[in-house]
mmCIF file of C-alpha atoms in Angstrom:
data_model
loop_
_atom_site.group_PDB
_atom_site.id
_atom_site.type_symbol
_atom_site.label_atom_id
_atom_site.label_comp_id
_atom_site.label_asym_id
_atom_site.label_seq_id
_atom_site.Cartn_x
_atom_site.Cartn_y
_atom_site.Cartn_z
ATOM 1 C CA UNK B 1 -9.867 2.400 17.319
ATOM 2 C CA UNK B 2 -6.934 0.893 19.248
ATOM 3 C CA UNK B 3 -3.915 1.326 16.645
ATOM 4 C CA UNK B 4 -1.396 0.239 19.497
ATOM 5 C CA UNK B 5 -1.258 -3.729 17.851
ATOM 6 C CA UNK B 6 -0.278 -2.563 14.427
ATOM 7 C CA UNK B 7 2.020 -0.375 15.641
ATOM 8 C CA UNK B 8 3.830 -3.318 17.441
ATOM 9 C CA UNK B 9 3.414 -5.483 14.502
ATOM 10 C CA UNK B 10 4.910 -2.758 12.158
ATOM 11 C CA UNK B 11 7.868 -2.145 14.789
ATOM 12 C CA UNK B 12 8.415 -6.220 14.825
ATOM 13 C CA UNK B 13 9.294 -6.184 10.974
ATOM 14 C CA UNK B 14 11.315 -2.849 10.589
ATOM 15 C CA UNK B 15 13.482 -4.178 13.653
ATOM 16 C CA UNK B 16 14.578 -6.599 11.026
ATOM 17 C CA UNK B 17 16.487 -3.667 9.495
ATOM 18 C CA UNK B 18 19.703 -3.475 10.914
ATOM 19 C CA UNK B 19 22.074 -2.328 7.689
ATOM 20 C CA UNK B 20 22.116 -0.811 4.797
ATOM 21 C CA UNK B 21 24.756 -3.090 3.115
ATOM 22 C CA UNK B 22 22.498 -4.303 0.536
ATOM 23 C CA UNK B 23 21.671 -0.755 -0.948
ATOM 24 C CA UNK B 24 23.407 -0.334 -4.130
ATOM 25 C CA UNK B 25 24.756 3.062 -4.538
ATOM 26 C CA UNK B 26 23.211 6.272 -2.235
ATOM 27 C CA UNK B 27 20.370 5.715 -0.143
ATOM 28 C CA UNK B 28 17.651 7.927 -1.379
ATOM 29 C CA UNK B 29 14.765 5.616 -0.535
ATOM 30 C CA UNK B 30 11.870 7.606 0.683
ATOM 31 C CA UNK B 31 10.330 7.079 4.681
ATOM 32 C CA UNK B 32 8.346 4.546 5.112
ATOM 33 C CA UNK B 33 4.833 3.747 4.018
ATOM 34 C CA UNK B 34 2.430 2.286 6.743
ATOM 35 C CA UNK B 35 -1.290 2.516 6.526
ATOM 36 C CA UNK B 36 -3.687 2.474 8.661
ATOM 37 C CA UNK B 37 -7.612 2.559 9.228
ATOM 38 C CA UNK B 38 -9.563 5.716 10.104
ATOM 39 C CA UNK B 39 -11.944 5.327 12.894
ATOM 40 C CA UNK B 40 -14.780 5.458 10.216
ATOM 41 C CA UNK B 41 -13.626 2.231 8.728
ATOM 42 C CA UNK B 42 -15.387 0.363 11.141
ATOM 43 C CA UNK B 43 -19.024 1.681 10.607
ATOM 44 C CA UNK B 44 -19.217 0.239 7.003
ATOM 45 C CA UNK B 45 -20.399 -3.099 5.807
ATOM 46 C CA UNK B 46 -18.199 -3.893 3.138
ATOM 47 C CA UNK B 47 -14.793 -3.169 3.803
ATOM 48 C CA UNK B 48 -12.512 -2.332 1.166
ATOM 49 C CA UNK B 49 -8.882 -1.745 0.774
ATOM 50 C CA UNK B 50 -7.182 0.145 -2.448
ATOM 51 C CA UNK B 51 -3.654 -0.607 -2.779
ATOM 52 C CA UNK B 52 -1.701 1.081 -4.765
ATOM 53 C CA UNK B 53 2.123 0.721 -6.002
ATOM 54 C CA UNK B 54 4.340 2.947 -4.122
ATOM 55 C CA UNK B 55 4.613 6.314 -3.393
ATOM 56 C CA UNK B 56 6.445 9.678 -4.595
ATOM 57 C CA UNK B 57 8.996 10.860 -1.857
ATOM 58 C CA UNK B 58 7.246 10.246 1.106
ATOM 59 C CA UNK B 59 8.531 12.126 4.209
ATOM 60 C CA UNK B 60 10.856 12.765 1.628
ATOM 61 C CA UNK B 61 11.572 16.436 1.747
ATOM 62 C CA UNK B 62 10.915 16.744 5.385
ATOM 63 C CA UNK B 63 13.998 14.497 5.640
ATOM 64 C CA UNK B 64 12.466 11.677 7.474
ATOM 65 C CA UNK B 65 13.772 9.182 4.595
ATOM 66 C CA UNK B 66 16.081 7.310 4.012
ATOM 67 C CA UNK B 67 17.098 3.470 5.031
ATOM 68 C CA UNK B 68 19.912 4.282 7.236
ATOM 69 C CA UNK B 69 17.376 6.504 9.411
ATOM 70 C CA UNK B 70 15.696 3.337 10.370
ATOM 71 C CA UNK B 71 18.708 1.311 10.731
ATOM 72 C CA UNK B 72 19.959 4.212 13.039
ATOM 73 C CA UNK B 73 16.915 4.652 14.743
ATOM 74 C CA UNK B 74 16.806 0.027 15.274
ATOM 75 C CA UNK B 75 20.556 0.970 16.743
ATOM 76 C CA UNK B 76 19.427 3.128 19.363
ATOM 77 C CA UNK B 77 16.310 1.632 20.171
ATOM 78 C CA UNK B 78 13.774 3.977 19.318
ATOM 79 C CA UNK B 79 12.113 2.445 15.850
ATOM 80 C CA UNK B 80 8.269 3.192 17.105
ATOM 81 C CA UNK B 81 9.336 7.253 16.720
ATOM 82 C CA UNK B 82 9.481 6.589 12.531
ATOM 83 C CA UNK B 83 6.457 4.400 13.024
ATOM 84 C CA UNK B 84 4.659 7.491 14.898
ATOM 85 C CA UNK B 85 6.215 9.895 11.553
ATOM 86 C CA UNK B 86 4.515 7.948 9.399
ATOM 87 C CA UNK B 87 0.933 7.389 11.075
ATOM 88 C CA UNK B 88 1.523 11.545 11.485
ATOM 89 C CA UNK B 89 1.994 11.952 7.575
ATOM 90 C CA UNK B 90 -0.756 9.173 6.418
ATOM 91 C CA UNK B 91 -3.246 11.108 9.154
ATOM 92 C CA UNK B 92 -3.267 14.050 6.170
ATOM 93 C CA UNK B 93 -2.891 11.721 2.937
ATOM 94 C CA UNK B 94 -6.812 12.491 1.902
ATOM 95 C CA UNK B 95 -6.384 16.411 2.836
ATOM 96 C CA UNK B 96 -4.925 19.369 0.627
ATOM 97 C CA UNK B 97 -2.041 20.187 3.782
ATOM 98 C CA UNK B 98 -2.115 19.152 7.316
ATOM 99 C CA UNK B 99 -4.850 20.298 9.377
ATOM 100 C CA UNK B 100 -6.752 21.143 6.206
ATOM 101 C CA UNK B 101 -10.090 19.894 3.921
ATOM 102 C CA UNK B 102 -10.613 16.750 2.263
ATOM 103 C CA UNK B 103 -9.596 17.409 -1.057
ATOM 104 C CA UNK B 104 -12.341 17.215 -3.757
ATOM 105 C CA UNK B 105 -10.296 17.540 -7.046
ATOM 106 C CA UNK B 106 -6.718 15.210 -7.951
ATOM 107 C CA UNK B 107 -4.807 15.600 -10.745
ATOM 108 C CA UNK B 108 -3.382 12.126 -9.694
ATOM 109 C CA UNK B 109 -5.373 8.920 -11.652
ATOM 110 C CA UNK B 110 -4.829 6.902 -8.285
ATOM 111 C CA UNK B 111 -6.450 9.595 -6.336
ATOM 112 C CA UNK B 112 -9.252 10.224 -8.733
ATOM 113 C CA UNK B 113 -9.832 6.315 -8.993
ATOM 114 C CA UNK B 114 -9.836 6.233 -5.028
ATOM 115 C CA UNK B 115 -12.591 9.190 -4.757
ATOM 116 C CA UNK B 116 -14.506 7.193 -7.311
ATOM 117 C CA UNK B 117 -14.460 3.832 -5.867
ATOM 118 C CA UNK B 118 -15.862 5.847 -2.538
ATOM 119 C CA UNK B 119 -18.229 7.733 -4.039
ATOM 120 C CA UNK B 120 -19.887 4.337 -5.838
ATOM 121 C CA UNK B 121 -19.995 2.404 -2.734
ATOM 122 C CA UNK B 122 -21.773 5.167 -1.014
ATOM 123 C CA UNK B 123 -18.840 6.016 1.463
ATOM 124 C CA UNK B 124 -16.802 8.841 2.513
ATOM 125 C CA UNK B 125 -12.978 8.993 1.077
ATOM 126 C CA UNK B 126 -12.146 8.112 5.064
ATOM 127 C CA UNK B 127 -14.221 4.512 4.889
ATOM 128 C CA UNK B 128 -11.904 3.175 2.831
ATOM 129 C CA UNK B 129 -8.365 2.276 3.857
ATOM 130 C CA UNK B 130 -4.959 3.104 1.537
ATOM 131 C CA UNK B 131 -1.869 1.295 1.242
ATOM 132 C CA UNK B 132 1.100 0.281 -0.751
ATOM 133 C CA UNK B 133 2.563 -2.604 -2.607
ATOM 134 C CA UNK B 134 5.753 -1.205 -1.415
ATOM 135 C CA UNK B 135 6.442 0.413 1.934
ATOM 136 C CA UNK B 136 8.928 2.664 0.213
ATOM 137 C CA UNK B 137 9.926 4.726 -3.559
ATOM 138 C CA UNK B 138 13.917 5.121 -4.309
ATOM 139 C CA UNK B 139 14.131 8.750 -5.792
ATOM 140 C CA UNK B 140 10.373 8.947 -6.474
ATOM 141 C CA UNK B 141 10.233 6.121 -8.593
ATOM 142 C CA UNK B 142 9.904 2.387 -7.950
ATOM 143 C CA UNK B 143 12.527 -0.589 -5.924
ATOM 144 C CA UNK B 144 11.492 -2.859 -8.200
ATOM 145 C CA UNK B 145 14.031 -1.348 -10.469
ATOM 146 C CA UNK B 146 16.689 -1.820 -8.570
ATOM 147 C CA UNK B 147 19.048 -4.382 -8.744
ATOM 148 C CA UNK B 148 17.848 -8.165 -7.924
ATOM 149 C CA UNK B 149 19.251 -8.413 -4.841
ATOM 150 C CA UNK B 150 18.382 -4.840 -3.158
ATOM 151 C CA UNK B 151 14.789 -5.347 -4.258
ATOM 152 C CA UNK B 152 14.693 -8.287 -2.838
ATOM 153 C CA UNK B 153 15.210 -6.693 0.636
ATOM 154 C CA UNK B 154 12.864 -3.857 -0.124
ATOM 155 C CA UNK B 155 9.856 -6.624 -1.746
ATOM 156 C CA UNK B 156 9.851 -9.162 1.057
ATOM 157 C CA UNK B 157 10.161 -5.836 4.041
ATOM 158 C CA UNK B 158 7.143 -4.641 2.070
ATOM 159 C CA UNK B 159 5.447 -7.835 1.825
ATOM 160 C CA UNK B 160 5.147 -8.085 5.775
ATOM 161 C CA UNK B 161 4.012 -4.854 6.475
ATOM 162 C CA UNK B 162 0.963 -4.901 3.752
ATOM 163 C CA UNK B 163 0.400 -8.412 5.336
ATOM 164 C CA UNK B 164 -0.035 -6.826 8.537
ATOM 165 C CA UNK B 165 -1.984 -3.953 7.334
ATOM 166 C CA UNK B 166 -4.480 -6.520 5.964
ATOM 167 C CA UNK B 167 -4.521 -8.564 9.328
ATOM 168 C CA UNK B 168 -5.642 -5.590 10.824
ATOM 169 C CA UNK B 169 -8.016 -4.207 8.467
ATOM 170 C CA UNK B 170 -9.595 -7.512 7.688
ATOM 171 C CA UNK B 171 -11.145 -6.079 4.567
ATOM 172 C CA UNK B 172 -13.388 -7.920 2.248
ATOM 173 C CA UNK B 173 -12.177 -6.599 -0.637
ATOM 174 C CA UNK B 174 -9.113 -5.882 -2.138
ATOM 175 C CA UNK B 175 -8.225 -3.988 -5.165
ATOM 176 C CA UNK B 176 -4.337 -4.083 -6.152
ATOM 177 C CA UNK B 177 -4.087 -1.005 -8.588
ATOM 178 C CA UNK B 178 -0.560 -1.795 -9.174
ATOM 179 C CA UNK B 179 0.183 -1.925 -12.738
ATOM 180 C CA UNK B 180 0.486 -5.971 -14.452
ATOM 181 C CA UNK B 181 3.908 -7.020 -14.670
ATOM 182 C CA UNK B 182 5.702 -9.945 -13.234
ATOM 183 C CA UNK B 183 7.391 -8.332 -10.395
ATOM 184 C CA UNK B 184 4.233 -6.956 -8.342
ATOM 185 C CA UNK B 185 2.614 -9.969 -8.993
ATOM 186 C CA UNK B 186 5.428 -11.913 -7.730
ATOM 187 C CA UNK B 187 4.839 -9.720 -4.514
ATOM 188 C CA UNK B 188 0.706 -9.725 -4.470
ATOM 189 C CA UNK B 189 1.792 -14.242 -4.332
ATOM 190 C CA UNK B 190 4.134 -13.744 -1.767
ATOM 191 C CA UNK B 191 1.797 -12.021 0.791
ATOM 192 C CA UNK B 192 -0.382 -14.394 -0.174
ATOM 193 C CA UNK B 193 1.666 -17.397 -0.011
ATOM 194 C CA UNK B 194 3.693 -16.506 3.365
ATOM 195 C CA UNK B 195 0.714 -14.750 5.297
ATOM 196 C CA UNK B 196 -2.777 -16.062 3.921
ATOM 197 C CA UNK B 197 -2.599 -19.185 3.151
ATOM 198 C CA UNK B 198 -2.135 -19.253 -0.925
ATOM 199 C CA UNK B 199 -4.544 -17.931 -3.180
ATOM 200 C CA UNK B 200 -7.199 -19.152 -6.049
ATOM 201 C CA UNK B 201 -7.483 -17.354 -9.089
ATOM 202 C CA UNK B 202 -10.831 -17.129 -10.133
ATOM 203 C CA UNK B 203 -10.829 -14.920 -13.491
ATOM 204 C CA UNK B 204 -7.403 -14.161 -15.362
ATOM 205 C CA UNK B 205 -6.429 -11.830 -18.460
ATOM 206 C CA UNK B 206 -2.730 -12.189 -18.523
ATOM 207 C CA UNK B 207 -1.548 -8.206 -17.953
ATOM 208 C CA UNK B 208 -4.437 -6.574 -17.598
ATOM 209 C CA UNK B 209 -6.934 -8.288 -15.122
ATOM 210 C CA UNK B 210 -6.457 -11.048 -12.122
ATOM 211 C CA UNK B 211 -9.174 -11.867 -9.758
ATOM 212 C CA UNK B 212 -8.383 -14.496 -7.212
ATOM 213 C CA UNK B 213 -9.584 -15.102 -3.386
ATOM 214 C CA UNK B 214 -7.467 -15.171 -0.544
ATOM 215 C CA UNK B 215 -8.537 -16.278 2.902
ATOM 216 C CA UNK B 216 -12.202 -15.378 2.474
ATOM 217 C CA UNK B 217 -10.980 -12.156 0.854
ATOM 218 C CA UNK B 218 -12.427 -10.763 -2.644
ATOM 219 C CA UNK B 219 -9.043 -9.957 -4.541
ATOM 220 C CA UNK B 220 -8.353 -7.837 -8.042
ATOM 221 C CA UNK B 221 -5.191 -6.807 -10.102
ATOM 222 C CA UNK B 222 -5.405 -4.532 -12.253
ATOM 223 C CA UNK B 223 -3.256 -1.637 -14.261
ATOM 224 C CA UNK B 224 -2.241 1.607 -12.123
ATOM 225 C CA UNK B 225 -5.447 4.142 -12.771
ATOM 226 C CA UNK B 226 -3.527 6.436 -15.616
ATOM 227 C CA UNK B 227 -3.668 3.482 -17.757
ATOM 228 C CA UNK B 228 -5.310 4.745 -20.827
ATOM 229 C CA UNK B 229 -6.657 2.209 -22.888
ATOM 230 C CA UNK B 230 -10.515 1.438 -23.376
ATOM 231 C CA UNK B 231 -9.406 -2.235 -22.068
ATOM 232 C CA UNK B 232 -8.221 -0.725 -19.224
ATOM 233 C CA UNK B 233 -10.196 1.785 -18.412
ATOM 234 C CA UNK B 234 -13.485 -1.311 -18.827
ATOM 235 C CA UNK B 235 -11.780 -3.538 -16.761
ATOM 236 C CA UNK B 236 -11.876 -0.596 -13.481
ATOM 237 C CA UNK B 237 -15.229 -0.224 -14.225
ATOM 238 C CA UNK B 238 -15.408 -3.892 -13.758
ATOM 239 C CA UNK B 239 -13.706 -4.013 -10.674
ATOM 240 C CA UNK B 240 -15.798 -0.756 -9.121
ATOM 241 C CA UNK B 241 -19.058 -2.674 -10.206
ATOM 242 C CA UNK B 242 -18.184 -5.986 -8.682
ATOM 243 C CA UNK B 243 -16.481 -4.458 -5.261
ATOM 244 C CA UNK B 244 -19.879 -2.185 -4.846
ATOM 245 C CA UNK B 245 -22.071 -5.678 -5.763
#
């Protein structure tokens, strides 16, 4: 598979980052987010993308974070080298260390409800493609709790680089595993809006299930995977059954 597009299509929209004035406080965002598919993506029928929120630190403690690195990195002209970090670190995202095994046990919800949604439509862990609301954590947590104005930034940054992930991917499916509050689905609208040509809703419980289409795409919200409730925890199972239908 010939990743050389999205990597031009990534660079395009982190060239828009050329200061760091509208950080609020230190700079401890994470590095960058950017997904990608494995080369067994393309030998399934139904293609399905899980997004989740954000991460926790990542390239984080390898010191490959940080705003300001990209900024630095737009300044002297070599932005593809933190696109070519992160396709490095999301090579490994499914395995217990780098050049290890496909890991067959998670303590992380997301990771467990990502094994599970392979394993019911009858694919390996690599069929399937990750990604991210948001293309980067602050501290381990997430930019939507940052000020107004920073998150901003951060949302509509992380808005074009899902967008772009899905352009590539063209999946049939998407399930946003995001958590229901205002904010991400402010975000889900705006890739939605600026990139796809709107949205229809098709099936709504206010914070707790959305199902809409998108540009021939079959789209869910629901609650992040440690949600606990029975409501919750029905309403995944709904989403599994219908994405494997």
């Amino acid at each position: 598979m010939d990743l050389s597009l999205l990597k031009s299509n990534y660079e395009l929209v982190l060239k828009e980052l050329n200061s760091t004035d509208f950080i609020r406080g230190e700079d401890r965002y994470s590095g960058v987010f950017l997904p990608y598919p494995f080369e067994q993506y393309d030998s399934v029928q139904k293609r399905v993308m899980l997004v989740g929120r954000e991460t926790a630190k990542w390239n984080t403690l390898n010191n490959k974070n940080t705003i300001k690195r990209i900024v630095d990195k737009n300044a002297s002209n070599n932005i593809r080298s933190v696109i070519e970090e992160a396709f490095d670190r999301y090579s490994w995202h499914l395995l217990d260390k780098k050049g290890g095994n496909i890991k067959t046990s998670h303590r992380s919800h997301f990771k467990r409800f990502y094994a599970n949604l392979a394993r019911k439509l009858n694919v390996s862990p690599e069929q399937l493609v990750y990604a991210n609301l948001y293309a980067w954590d602050y501290n381990g947590i997430s930019p939507s709790r940052r000020g107004k104005e920073e998150f901003t930034v951060i949302q509509q940054l992380s808005a074009d680089l899902l967008a772009e992930a899905i352009k590539f991917c063209k999946p049939d499916t998407i399930v946003f595993a995001v958590g229901c509050n205002r904010k991400n689905d402010e975000t889900i609208k705006l890739i939605m809006d600026k990139h796809f040509g709107g949205y229809e809703t098709k099936e709504l419980d206010r914070k707790k299930y959305w199902r809409f289409s998108s540009n021939g795409m079959d789209c869910y919200r629901i609650s992040h995977p440690r949600a606990s409730s029975k409501e919750q925890q029905n309403y995944r199972k709904l989403v599994i059954d219908k994405a494997t239908g």
